[in-house]
Amino acid sequence: MTRKFFKHIFIFLSALFIGTSSLYAEMYTFEDINFIMDIPEGFYLSDMSREHDSFFFESKLMPVKYALKFYPEERYKDPKAMIEDVIAQLSAKGGIEEVNWYGRKCYLSTFQFVMPDQKLYAGWAFSIQVPLKNNPEKKQNVLMLTYADAQISRDCDQYMLSIIDSVFFCQEDFRRPGPVTTFAYPENDTAELILNIGGKTIISTLETDAIDRSKFVLEREYDVLKIYANHEKWKEAWQRYYRQIFRESYNAFDDIASDVYKELLPVAQKANFVSPHMEMLQMLMDWVQDMEYERDREHADFTVPVAAIQGFGCDCDSRSMLMCIMLEHFGIQTELFISREYSHAVFGAAVNQNGAAIEVNGTKFVLGETTAKVNFGLIAQEQSDTSKWIEVDLP
């Protein structure tokens, strides 16, 4: 479904280049092609060439540069020819790997090259062909390059990979891993997963490397998040951090959510024929509230959802994220809420129900507490100041 990610967009430079809303300060999209970037906060446009459809960005927080280039379909027959040619033009050294990103053939490269200032730079490149919005039969070649001084590039790797992995080329991309993660963790075997929810034993499947894949994204995005600890954009950085985790985790639950829904719906209909989905929501909350509570303050302090459902200890934000993922699969719109003042997280569901709620862009989200044994719609009185909660609008 197309949601708030596509709203509130304003013209940034010209009819070609469009910037984002105040909600997503670093979200960029383009008018002619299906191409969106959810890059880290703090980049600014440092140069551009309209003649060659090239845009150059620099970060205010990291010594990282980012270039975006567009080429007509006639110039390159495929994205491999494009990335090879650009790497050759830069007299760069590096390898090129093919990525099968959900049926799209694209390419990822590490490279080193010498700039006119005689400095050696190192970084990453990504190439893909993208259909034009008004004529899908025609394609546009898109090349992304992100690089830093070679002496410090390894310290910037997580930041640069986060940039490339934050691209979207169609609606479905908002809820599946980016190209870097897909390359690092291609489709794998599945194993049986047994869950006990609401007195029902539910048998499902999960990819065998699901935890490793999620941790790969978590650790990278946590490294990026730490850069903004004392920055004025810390709130936006937190929002992006959770969006990236949600994006990677969501499709891992496709089979799980389907199996849970199929098993719980008859039970919920029998218990509450008028509002079976509310019954299912409470059953899921009871299940999540009973999970082992654990925090790891030395690292990211977050248990990835695919680990939480397998019995690994988890905290409020992990549980709330898990609830959002499951309910979104059930067709219920959700929102994640985090609070620095309360050191807590809850989830919100857009349902017709009384209880504590926060309104976001005209939609009321009733809140769910996942660490205390309370019913849906109840939160602690001392955490009821809605101004101290940050909404994370999930893609």
Coordinates of C-alpha atoms in Angstrom, one line a residue:
M1 CA 0.0 0.0 0.0
T2 CA 1.2 3.5 -0.7
R3 CA 1.5 5.4 2.6
K4 CA 3.0 8.5 4.1
F5 CA 6.4 7.8 2.5
F6 CA 5.0 9.4 -0.7
K7 CA 3.4 12.4 0.9
H8 CA 4.5 16.0 1.5
I9 CA 7.1 16.1 -1.2
F10 CA 8.3 19.5 -2.4
I11 CA 10.4 20.6 -5.4
F12 CA 14.1 20.8 -4.4
L13 CA 16.0 22.1 -7.3
S14 CA 14.2 21.7 -10.6
A15 CA 11.5 19.7 -12.4
L16 CA 13.9 16.7 -12.3
F17 CA 15.2 16.7 -8.7
I18 CA 12.8 16.5 -5.8
G19 CA 13.5 16.6 -2.1
T20 CA 11.5 15.3 0.8
S21 CA 9.0 16.3 3.4
S22 CA 9.8 17.6 6.8
L23 CA 9.0 14.2 8.2
Y24 CA 11.8 12.5 6.3
A25 CA 14.4 15.2 6.1
E26 CA 16.9 13.2 4.0
M27 CA 14.5 11.4 1.7
Y28 CA 15.1 12.2 -1.9
T29 CA 13.1 11.1 -4.9
F30 CA 13.1 12.0 -8.6
E31 CA 10.2 13.0 -10.8
D32 CA 10.8 10.9 -13.9
I33 CA 11.9 7.6 -12.4
N34 CA 10.9 5.4 -9.5
F35 CA 14.0 6.1 -7.4
I36 CA 14.0 7.1 -3.7
M37 CA 16.9 7.4 -1.2
D38 CA 16.5 7.3 2.6
I39 CA 20.1 8.4 3.2
P40 CA 21.5 9.4 6.6
E41 CA 20.9 12.9 8.0
G42 CA 23.3 15.8 7.2
F43 CA 24.0 15.5 3.5
Y44 CA 23.9 18.6 1.4
L45 CA 24.2 19.2 -2.4
S46 CA 27.7 20.4 -3.0
D47 CA 27.7 20.4 -6.8
M48 CA 25.6 19.4 -9.8
S49 CA 25.8 19.1 -13.6
R50 CA 22.4 19.4 -15.3
E51 CA 24.1 18.8 -18.6
H52 CA 25.3 15.4 -17.5
D53 CA 22.5 14.7 -14.9
S54 CA 25.1 14.4 -12.1
F55 CA 24.6 15.4 -8.5
F56 CA 27.3 15.5 -5.8
F57 CA 26.6 15.4 -2.1
E58 CA 28.8 15.8 1.0
S59 CA 28.1 14.9 4.6
K60 CA 28.3 17.5 7.4
L61 CA 29.1 14.8 9.9
M62 CA 31.3 12.3 8.1
P63 CA 34.2 12.8 5.6
V64 CA 32.1 11.0 3.0
K65 CA 31.1 12.1 -0.5
Y66 CA 28.2 10.7 -2.5
A67 CA 27.7 11.0 -6.3
L68 CA 24.5 10.2 -8.2
K69 CA 24.7 9.9 -12.0
F70 CA 21.9 9.3 -14.6
Y71 CA 22.6 8.0 -18.1
P72 CA 20.1 7.3 -20.9
E73 CA 19.3 3.8 -21.9
E74 CA 20.9 4.2 -25.3
R75 CA 24.3 4.9 -23.7
Y76 CA 24.7 1.6 -21.9
K77 CA 23.0 -1.7 -22.8
D78 CA 23.0 -2.8 -19.1
P79 CA 24.1 -1.6 -15.7
K80 CA 27.3 -3.7 -15.8
A81 CA 28.5 -1.9 -18.9
M82 CA 27.8 1.4 -17.1
I83 CA 29.6 0.6 -13.9
E84 CA 32.6 -0.8 -15.9
D85 CA 32.8 2.3 -18.0
V86 CA 32.6 4.7 -15.1
I87 CA 35.2 2.8 -13.1
A88 CA 37.5 2.9 -16.2
Q89 CA 37.0 6.6 -16.6
L90 CA 38.1 7.1 -13.0
S91 CA 41.1 4.9 -13.6
A92 CA 39.9 3.1 -10.5
K93 CA 40.9 -0.3 -9.2
G94 CA 38.3 -2.7 -7.8
G95 CA 36.1 -5.7 -8.3
I96 CA 32.5 -5.8 -9.6
E97 CA 29.9 -8.2 -8.3
E98 CA 26.5 -9.0 -9.7
V99 CA 23.5 -8.7 -7.4
N100 CA 20.1 -10.4 -8.1
W101 CA 17.9 -8.0 -6.2
Y102 CA 14.4 -9.4 -6.4
G103 CA 14.6 -10.1 -10.1
R104 CA 16.6 -7.0 -11.0
K105 CA 20.1 -7.4 -12.3
C106 CA 22.4 -4.8 -10.7
Y107 CA 26.0 -4.5 -9.7
L108 CA 28.0 -3.6 -6.6
S109 CA 31.7 -2.6 -6.6
T110 CA 34.4 -1.6 -4.3
F111 CA 36.9 0.8 -5.8
Q112 CA 39.9 3.0 -5.3
F113 CA 40.8 6.0 -7.4
V114 CA 42.9 9.2 -7.3
M115 CA 41.1 12.5 -7.4
P116 CA 42.5 15.7 -9.1
D117 CA 43.7 16.7 -5.6
Q118 CA 46.1 13.7 -5.8
K119 CA 44.4 12.1 -2.9
L120 CA 43.6 8.4 -3.0
Y121 CA 39.9 7.7 -2.3
A122 CA 38.1 4.4 -1.7
G123 CA 34.4 3.5 -1.6
W124 CA 31.5 1.7 -3.1
A125 CA 29.5 1.9 -6.3
F126 CA 26.1 0.6 -7.3
S127 CA 24.5 0.5 -10.7
I128 CA 21.0 -0.4 -11.9
Q129 CA 18.5 0.3 -14.7
V130 CA 15.2 1.8 -13.6
P131 CA 12.0 2.1 -15.6
L132 CA 10.6 5.6 -16.4
K133 CA 7.4 6.4 -14.5
N134 CA 5.5 7.4 -17.6
N135 CA 6.9 4.9 -19.9
P136 CA 8.0 1.7 -18.1
E137 CA 9.3 0.2 -21.4
K138 CA 12.1 2.7 -21.4
K139 CA 14.9 2.6 -18.8
Q140 CA 17.2 5.0 -17.1
N141 CA 20.7 4.0 -16.0
V142 CA 21.4 5.0 -12.4
L143 CA 24.8 4.9 -10.8
M144 CA 25.6 5.6 -7.1
L145 CA 29.1 6.2 -5.8
T146 CA 30.1 6.9 -2.2
Y147 CA 33.7 7.4 -1.2
A148 CA 36.1 8.8 1.4
D149 CA 39.8 9.4 1.8
A150 CA 41.4 5.9 1.5
Q151 CA 43.3 6.4 4.8
I152 CA 40.0 6.5 6.7
S153 CA 37.6 4.8 4.4
R154 CA 37.4 1.6 6.5
D155 CA 36.1 3.8 9.3
C156 CA 33.4 5.1 7.0
D157 CA 32.4 1.7 5.4
Q158 CA 29.2 1.2 7.5
Y159 CA 28.1 4.8 6.7
M160 CA 28.7 4.3 3.0
L161 CA 27.0 0.9 2.8
S162 CA 24.0 2.4 4.6
I163 CA 23.7 5.0 1.9
I164 CA 23.6 2.4 -0.9
D165 CA 21.4 0.0 1.0
S166 CA 18.8 2.8 1.6
V167 CA 17.6 3.0 -2.0
F168 CA 14.1 2.1 -3.2
F169 CA 13.0 1.4 -6.8
C170 CA 9.4 0.3 -6.3
Q171 CA 6.6 0.2 -3.7
E172 CA 7.6 -3.3 -2.6
D173 CA 11.2 -2.2 -1.8
F174 CA 9.9 -0.4 1.3
R175 CA 9.5 -3.7 3.0
R176 CA 12.4 -5.8 1.9
P177 CA 16.2 -5.6 2.3
G178 CA 18.3 -3.3 0.2
P179 CA 20.8 -4.4 -2.4
V180 CA 23.8 -4.6 -0.1
T181 CA 22.0 -6.8 2.4
T182 CA 20.6 -9.0 -0.4
F183 CA 24.1 -9.5 -1.8
A184 CA 25.5 -10.3 1.6
Y185 CA 22.6 -12.7 2.4
P186 CA 21.0 -14.2 -0.7
E187 CA 18.0 -16.4 -0.4
N188 CA 18.8 -19.4 1.9
D189 CA 17.3 -22.6 3.1
T190 CA 14.4 -22.5 5.6
A191 CA 14.0 -24.4 8.9
E192 CA 10.9 -25.2 10.9
L193 CA 9.8 -22.7 13.5
I194 CA 7.4 -23.7 16.3
L195 CA 5.5 -20.9 18.1
N196 CA 3.0 -21.2 21.0
I197 CA 0.5 -18.3 20.9
G198 CA -2.9 -18.2 22.7
G199 CA -2.7 -21.8 23.5
K200 CA -2.1 -22.8 19.9
T201 CA 1.0 -24.6 18.6
I202 CA 1.8 -22.9 15.3
I203 CA 4.3 -24.5 12.9
S204 CA 5.9 -22.2 10.4
T205 CA 9.3 -21.6 8.6
L206 CA 12.1 -19.1 8.8
E207 CA 15.3 -18.7 6.7
T208 CA 18.2 -20.3 8.5
D209 CA 20.3 -17.1 8.2
A210 CA 17.6 -14.7 9.2
I211 CA 19.2 -13.8 12.5
D212 CA 22.6 -13.2 10.9
R213 CA 21.0 -11.1 8.2
S214 CA 19.1 -8.9 10.7
K215 CA 22.2 -8.5 12.9
F216 CA 24.2 -7.4 9.8
V217 CA 21.8 -4.5 9.3
L218 CA 21.4 -3.8 13.0
E219 CA 25.1 -3.4 13.6
R220 CA 25.6 -1.3 10.6
E221 CA 22.7 1.1 11.3
Y222 CA 23.7 1.3 15.0
D223 CA 27.2 2.4 14.0
V224 CA 25.5 5.1 11.8
L225 CA 23.1 6.1 14.6
K226 CA 26.0 6.6 17.1
I227 CA 27.4 9.4 14.9
Y228 CA 24.3 11.5 15.7
A229 CA 24.3 11.0 19.5
N230 CA 25.0 14.7 20.2
H231 CA 23.7 16.1 16.9
E232 CA 20.7 18.3 16.5
K233 CA 19.2 15.7 14.1
W234 CA 19.4 12.9 16.7
K235 CA 15.6 12.4 16.6
E236 CA 15.6 12.0 12.8
A237 CA 18.5 9.6 13.1
W238 CA 16.6 7.5 15.5
Q239 CA 13.6 7.4 13.2
R240 CA 15.7 6.3 10.3
Y241 CA 17.4 3.7 12.4
Y242 CA 14.2 2.0 13.2
R243 CA 12.9 2.3 9.6
Q244 CA 15.9 0.5 8.4
I245 CA 15.4 -2.3 10.9
F246 CA 11.7 -2.6 10.1
R247 CA 12.5 -2.6 6.3
E248 CA 15.0 -5.5 6.6
S249 CA 12.8 -7.5 9.1
Y250 CA 9.4 -7.3 7.5
N251 CA 9.6 -9.9 4.7
A252 CA 11.2 -12.5 7.0
F253 CA 7.8 -12.7 8.7
D254 CA 5.8 -13.3 5.5
D255 CA 5.3 -17.0 6.2
I256 CA 5.2 -16.6 10.0
A257 CA 2.5 -14.0 9.9
S258 CA 0.4 -15.9 7.4
D259 CA 0.6 -19.1 9.5
V260 CA -0.2 -17.3 12.8
Y261 CA -3.2 -15.5 11.2
K262 CA -4.6 -18.8 9.8
E263 CA -4.3 -20.5 13.2
L264 CA -5.5 -17.7 15.4
L265 CA -8.4 -16.3 13.4
P266 CA -10.8 -19.2 14.2
V267 CA -9.9 -18.9 17.9
A268 CA -10.4 -15.1 17.8
Q269 CA -13.7 -15.4 16.0
K270 CA -15.0 -17.8 18.6
A271 CA -13.9 -15.5 21.4
N272 CA -15.0 -12.2 19.9
F273 CA -17.2 -12.6 16.8
V274 CA -17.8 -8.9 16.5
S275 CA -14.1 -7.9 16.6
P276 CA -11.9 -10.9 16.0
H277 CA -8.9 -8.7 14.9
M278 CA -8.9 -7.0 18.3
E279 CA -8.9 -10.4 20.0
M280 CA -6.0 -11.5 17.8
L281 CA -4.2 -8.3 18.7
Q282 CA -4.6 -9.0 22.4
M283 CA -3.5 -12.6 22.0
L284 CA -0.3 -11.4 20.2
M285 CA 0.3 -8.8 23.0
D286 CA -0.1 -11.5 25.7
W287 CA 2.5 -13.7 23.8
V288 CA 5.0 -10.8 23.4
Q289 CA 4.6 -9.7 27.0
D290 CA 5.6 -13.1 28.2
M291 CA 8.9 -13.1 26.3
E292 CA 12.0 -13.1 28.4
Y293 CA 13.1 -9.6 29.2
E294 CA 16.8 -8.8 28.5
R295 CA 18.9 -5.8 27.6
D296 CA 22.4 -5.6 26.2
R297 CA 23.5 -2.0 27.0
E298 CA 27.0 -2.6 25.7
H299 CA 26.0 -3.0 22.1
A300 CA 22.9 -1.9 20.1
D301 CA 20.6 -2.8 23.0
F302 CA 18.1 -4.3 20.5
T303 CA 17.1 -7.9 19.8
V304 CA 16.2 -8.3 16.2
P305 CA 12.6 -9.6 15.8
V306 CA 13.6 -12.9 14.2
A307 CA 15.7 -13.6 17.3
A308 CA 13.0 -12.5 19.7
I309 CA 10.4 -15.0 18.4
Q310 CA 13.0 -17.8 18.8
G311 CA 13.3 -17.2 22.6
F312 CA 16.2 -14.7 22.7
G313 CA 15.7 -12.1 25.4
C314 CA 14.4 -8.8 24.3
D315 CA 13.3 -5.3 25.4
C316 CA 10.5 -2.9 24.7
D317 CA 11.6 -1.6 21.3
S318 CA 12.2 -5.1 20.0
R319 CA 8.8 -6.3 21.2
S320 CA 7.0 -3.2 19.9
M321 CA 8.7 -3.6 16.5
L322 CA 7.6 -7.2 16.4
M323 CA 4.0 -6.2 17.1
C324 CA 4.2 -3.6 14.3
I325 CA 5.5 -6.2 11.8
M326 CA 2.9 -8.8 12.7
L327 CA -0.1 -6.3 12.7
E328 CA 1.0 -4.8 9.4
H329 CA 1.0 -8.2 7.9
F330 CA -2.6 -8.6 9.2
G331 CA -3.5 -5.3 7.4
I332 CA -3.5 -3.1 10.5
Q333 CA -1.7 0.2 10.2
T334 CA 0.8 0.7 13.0
E335 CA 3.3 3.2 14.3
L336 CA 6.3 2.7 16.6
F337 CA 6.8 5.2 19.4
I338 CA 10.0 5.8 21.2
S339 CA 10.9 8.1 24.1
R340 CA 14.3 9.3 25.2
E341 CA 12.9 10.8 28.4
Y342 CA 11.1 7.6 29.3
S343 CA 13.8 5.2 27.9
H344 CA 10.9 3.2 26.6
A345 CA 9.0 2.2 23.4
V346 CA 5.5 1.2 22.7
F347 CA 3.5 0.4 19.5
G348 CA 0.4 2.1 18.2
A349 CA -2.4 0.5 16.1
A350 CA -4.9 2.4 14.0
V351 CA -8.0 0.6 15.3
N352 CA -11.4 1.7 16.6
Q353 CA -10.7 1.2 20.3
N354 CA -10.7 3.2 23.5
G355 CA -7.5 3.8 25.3
A356 CA -4.3 5.8 25.4
A357 CA -3.6 7.1 22.0
I358 CA -1.3 9.4 20.0
E359 CA -2.5 11.1 16.8
V360 CA 0.0 11.3 13.8
N361 CA -1.0 13.1 10.6
G362 CA -4.7 12.8 11.4
T363 CA -4.6 9.1 12.3
K364 CA -5.2 8.0 15.9
F365 CA -2.9 5.2 17.1
V366 CA -4.1 3.4 20.2
L367 CA -1.0 2.4 22.3
G368 CA 0.1 -1.0 23.3
E369 CA 2.5 -1.8 26.2
T370 CA 4.7 -4.9 25.6
T371 CA 6.7 -5.2 28.8
A372 CA 4.0 -5.1 31.5
K373 CA 1.0 -7.4 31.7
V374 CA -1.7 -4.9 30.8
N375 CA -4.4 -4.9 28.2
F376 CA -4.1 -3.1 24.9
G377 CA -4.8 0.6 25.2
L378 CA -3.2 0.9 28.7
I379 CA 0.1 2.5 29.4
A380 CA 1.7 3.8 32.7
Q381 CA 0.3 7.1 33.9
E382 CA 3.9 8.5 34.4
Q383 CA 4.5 7.9 30.6
S384 CA 1.3 9.6 29.3
D385 CA 2.8 12.9 28.2
T386 CA 2.5 12.5 24.5
S387 CA 4.9 15.3 23.7
K388 CA 7.7 13.1 25.0
W389 CA 7.0 10.3 22.5
I390 CA 8.7 10.3 19.0
E391 CA 6.7 8.7 16.2
V392 CA 8.5 6.4 13.8
D393 CA 6.4 6.3 10.7
L394 CA 7.0 2.8 9.3
P395 CA 7.4 2.3 5.5

